[in-house]
CSV table of C-alpha atoms in Angstrom, one decimal:
chain,number,residue,atom,x,y,z
G,480,MET,CA,137.0,-94.8,-83.9
G,481,PRO,CA,140.3,-92.4,-84.1
G,482,VAL,CA,142.3,-93.2,-86.3
G,483,GLU,CA,146.3,-92.5,-85.4
G,484,PHE,CA,149.2,-92.8,-87.8
G,485,ASP,CA,152.3,-91.7,-88.4
G,486,ILE,CA,153.9,-90.5,-91.9
G,487,LYS,CA,157.4,-89.2,-92.7
G,488,ILE,CA,157.2,-86.6,-95.8
G,489,THR,CA,159.4,-86.2,-98.4
G,490,ASP,CA,160.4,-84.6,-101.8
G,491,LYS,CA,159.2,-87.3,-103.8
G,492,ASP,CA,155.6,-86.6,-101.3
G,493,MET,CA,155.6,-83.0,-101.9
G,494,TYR,CA,156.5,-83.6,-105.5
G,495,ARG,CA,153.1,-85.0,-106.6
G,496,PHE,CA,151.2,-83.3,-104.7
G,497,ASN,CA,152.6,-79.9,-106.5
G,498,MET,CA,152.7,-82.5,-110.0
G,499,TYR,CA,148.2,-82.9,-109.4
G,500,HIS,CA,147.7,-79.8,-107.3
G,501,ALA,CA,149.3,-77.7,-111.7
G,502,TYR,CA,148.0,-80.0,-114.2
G,503,THR,CA,143.9,-80.3,-112.0
G,504,GLY,CA,143.8,-76.3,-112.2
G,505,PHE,CA,143.3,-74.6,-115.8
G,506,GLN,CA,146.4,-73.2,-115.8
G,507,GLY,CA,148.2,-77.3,-116.0
G,508,ILE,CA,145.8,-77.8,-118.7
G,509,PHE,CA,146.2,-74.9,-121.2
G,510,ALA,CA,149.4,-74.8,-120.8
G,511,THR,CA,149.7,-79.2,-121.6
G,512,VAL,CA,147.4,-77.7,-125.1
G,513,ILE,CA,149.7,-75.2,-125.5
G,514,GLY,CA,153.1,-76.2,-125.8
G,515,VAL,CA,151.5,-79.6,-127.4
G,516,ALA,CA,150.2,-77.1,-130.0
G,517,VAL,CA,153.2,-75.8,-130.4
G,518,LEU,CA,155.4,-78.5,-131.2
G,519,ALA,CA,152.5,-79.2,-133.2
G,520,VAL,CA,152.8,-76.0,-135.5
G,521,ALA,CA,156.8,-77.2,-135.1
G,522,ALA,CA,156.4,-80.1,-137.0
G,523,ALA,CA,154.0,-78.7,-139.1
G,524,THR,CA,155.8,-76.1,-140.4
G,525,PHE,CA,159.4,-78.2,-140.6
G,526,GLY,CA,161.0,-77.3,-143.9
G,527,LYS,CA,158.8,-75.0,-144.6
G,528,VAL,CA,159.0,-71.9,-142.9
G,529,GLU,CA,163.1,-70.9,-142.9
G,530,ILE,CA,164.9,-73.5,-139.8
G,531,THR,CA,165.2,-71.3,-137.5
G,532,TYR,CA,161.2,-70.9,-137.3
G,533,SER,CA,160.7,-73.9,-136.9
G,534,LEU,CA,163.3,-75.0,-134.5
G,535,LEU,CA,162.2,-71.8,-132.0
G,536,TYR,CA,158.6,-73.3,-131.7
G,537,PHE,CA,159.6,-77.1,-131.0
G,538,LEU,CA,162.1,-74.6,-127.8
G,539,PHE,CA,158.8,-73.6,-127.6
G,540,GLY,CA,156.6,-75.8,-126.9
G,541,LEU,CA,160.0,-78.1,-124.9
G,542,ILE,CA,159.9,-75.3,-122.6
G,543,PHE,CA,155.7,-75.4,-122.1
G,544,LEU,CA,155.4,-79.2,-121.1
G,545,VAL,CA,158.9,-79.4,-119.7
G,546,TYR,CA,159.7,-76.0,-117.5
G,547,VAL,CA,156.8,-77.2,-115.2
G,548,PRO,CA,158.0,-80.6,-114.5
G,549,ILE,CA,161.3,-79.0,-113.8
G,550,SER,CA,160.4,-76.1,-111.4
G,551,LEU,CA,157.8,-77.7,-109.5
G,552,LYS,CA,160.7,-80.8,-108.1
G,553,LEU,CA,163.5,-78.0,-107.6
G,554,ARG,CA,161.0,-76.7,-105.6
G,555,SER,CA,158.9,-79.0,-103.8
G,556,LYS,CA,163.1,-80.4,-102.7
G,557,ARG,CA,163.4,-76.6,-101.2
G,558,GLN,CA,160.3,-76.6,-99.4
G,559,ILE,CA,161.3,-79.9,-97.6
G,560,LEU,CA,165.2,-78.6,-96.9
G,561,VAL,CA,163.4,-75.1,-95.5
G,562,SER,CA,160.8,-76.5,-93.8
G,563,PRO,CA,161.6,-77.9,-90.5
G,564,VAL,CA,158.3,-79.1,-89.3
G,565,LEU,CA,158.2,-80.6,-93.0
G,566,LYS,CA,162.2,-82.6,-91.3
G,567,GLU,CA,160.0,-84.6,-88.5
G,568,SER,CA,157.4,-87.2,-88.1
G,569,LEU,CA,153.9,-85.2,-88.5
G,570,HIS,CA,151.7,-88.0,-86.4
G,571,TYR,CA,147.5,-87.5,-87.2
G,572,LYS,CA,144.6,-88.4,-85.4
G,573,VAL,CA,142.0,-88.2,-86.9
G,574,ASP,CA,138.3,-88.5,-84.9
G,575,GLN,CA,135.4,-87.0,-85.0
G,576,GLN,CA,136.0,-83.9,-84.1
G,577,GLY,CA,138.8,-83.2,-87.5
G,578,ILE,CA,142.4,-83.7,-88.2
G,579,HIS,CA,145.1,-83.0,-85.4
G,580,VAL,CA,148.2,-82.8,-86.5
G,581,PHE,CA,150.6,-82.9,-83.7
G,582,VAL,CA,154.7,-82.2,-84.5
G,583,GLY,CA,157.1,-81.7,-81.3
G,584,GLU,CA,155.4,-80.1,-78.8
G,585,GLU,CA,152.3,-78.0,-82.0
G,586,ALA,CA,149.5,-79.4,-83.2
G,587,ALA,CA,147.9,-78.1,-85.8
G,588,HIS,CA,143.9,-79.0,-85.4
G,589,LEU,CA,141.5,-78.8,-88.2
G,590,GLU,CA,137.3,-79.3,-88.0
G,591,TRP,CA,135.6,-80.7,-90.1
G,592,LYS,CA,133.5,-77.8,-91.3
G,593,MET,CA,136.9,-76.6,-91.6
G,594,VAL,CA,137.9,-78.9,-94.3
G,595,TYR,CA,137.7,-78.3,-98.7
G,596,LYS,CA,138.0,-81.0,-100.1
G,597,MET,CA,139.5,-84.6,-98.9
G,598,VAL,CA,141.4,-86.3,-102.4
G,599,SER,CA,142.8,-89.4,-102.3
G,600,THR,CA,145.1,-90.2,-105.8
G,601,LYS,CA,147.3,-92.4,-106.4
G,602,SER,CA,150.3,-92.3,-103.9
G,603,ASN,CA,148.5,-89.5,-101.8
G,604,LEU,CA,146.0,-88.6,-99.7
G,605,LEU,CA,144.9,-84.3,-99.8
G,606,ILE,CA,143.2,-82.8,-97.1
G,607,TYR,CA,142.6,-79.0,-98.4
G,608,SER,CA,141.7,-76.7,-95.9
G,609,SER,CA,141.9,-74.3,-98.5
G,610,ARG,CA,141.5,-73.9,-102.5
G,611,VAL,CA,145.6,-74.4,-102.8
G,612,ASN,CA,146.4,-75.5,-98.5
G,613,ALA,CA,146.5,-79.1,-97.9
G,614,TYR,CA,147.6,-81.9,-95.7
G,615,VAL,CA,149.7,-84.7,-97.9
G,616,ILE,CA,149.7,-87.9,-96.4
G,617,PRO,CA,151.3,-90.8,-98.3
G,618,ARG,CA,149.1,-92.8,-98.9
G,619,ASN,CA,152.0,-96.0,-98.8
G,620,GLN,CA,152.3,-95.0,-95.4
G,621,ILE,CA,148.2,-95.4,-93.9
G,622,SER,CA,147.6,-97.9,-96.1
G,623,GLY,CA,146.4,-100.1,-93.3
G,624,GLN,CA,144.4,-97.1,-91.8
G,625,TYR,CA,143.2,-95.2,-94.9
G,626,GLY,CA,139.7,-97.0,-95.0
G,627,ALA,CA,139.0,-95.9,-91.5
G,628,VAL,CA,140.0,-92.4,-92.5
G,629,ARG,CA,138.0,-92.9,-95.6
G,630,GLU,CA,134.8,-93.8,-93.9
G,631,LEU,CA,134.7,-90.2,-91.3
G,632,ALA,CA,135.7,-88.1,-94.3
G,633,VAL,CA,132.2,-89.7,-96.2
G,634,GLN,CA,130.2,-89.6,-92.9
G,635,LYS,CA,131.3,-85.5,-91.9
G,636,LEU,CA,131.8,-84.3,-95.0
G,637,GLU,CA,129.4,-83.0,-97.6
G,638,PRO,CA,129.4,-85.5,-101.1
G,639,TYR,CA,131.1,-83.1,-103.7
G,640,ARG,CA,133.9,-82.7,-101.3
G,641,VAL,CA,135.3,-85.6,-101.1
G,642,ARG,CA,136.9,-87.4,-104.1
G,643,MET,CA,138.7,-90.5,-102.9
G,644,LYS,CA,138.8,-93.6,-103.9
G,645,PRO,CA,137.8,-96.8,-102.3
């Protein structure tokens, strides 16, 4: 049985996807660890070295921890503003053949064998077509159909490709 729904992606939805994508990979985890470590060094050296060094450590720690979220926020806003596709409502149809997305006169079809993985987060359903590209579906806009989409994904994909919470 096909599942159909319409969604409208906001910059907030895109930001959540970008944050998830950035902080679940090695680079995001590494930047966070380095940022915390540099802040710890700043705290440990405060009063033991010149104040300039402690302030520099503190500044670098903040840059590691704050730069990525701010840059992702700005990128998310820009993505929504410059993409004519993301400004419109997207119509999804999920069936036995795959995922079909319709925007106005245009359509994209992703067969199940081409789905890299499907992941659900607290706020989004992410359908990856590659390691970095994903269809972002806000969960609050498909709450009634989420279970049916999950069921199709479990039927059609290998278990290691599905990370969707019930």
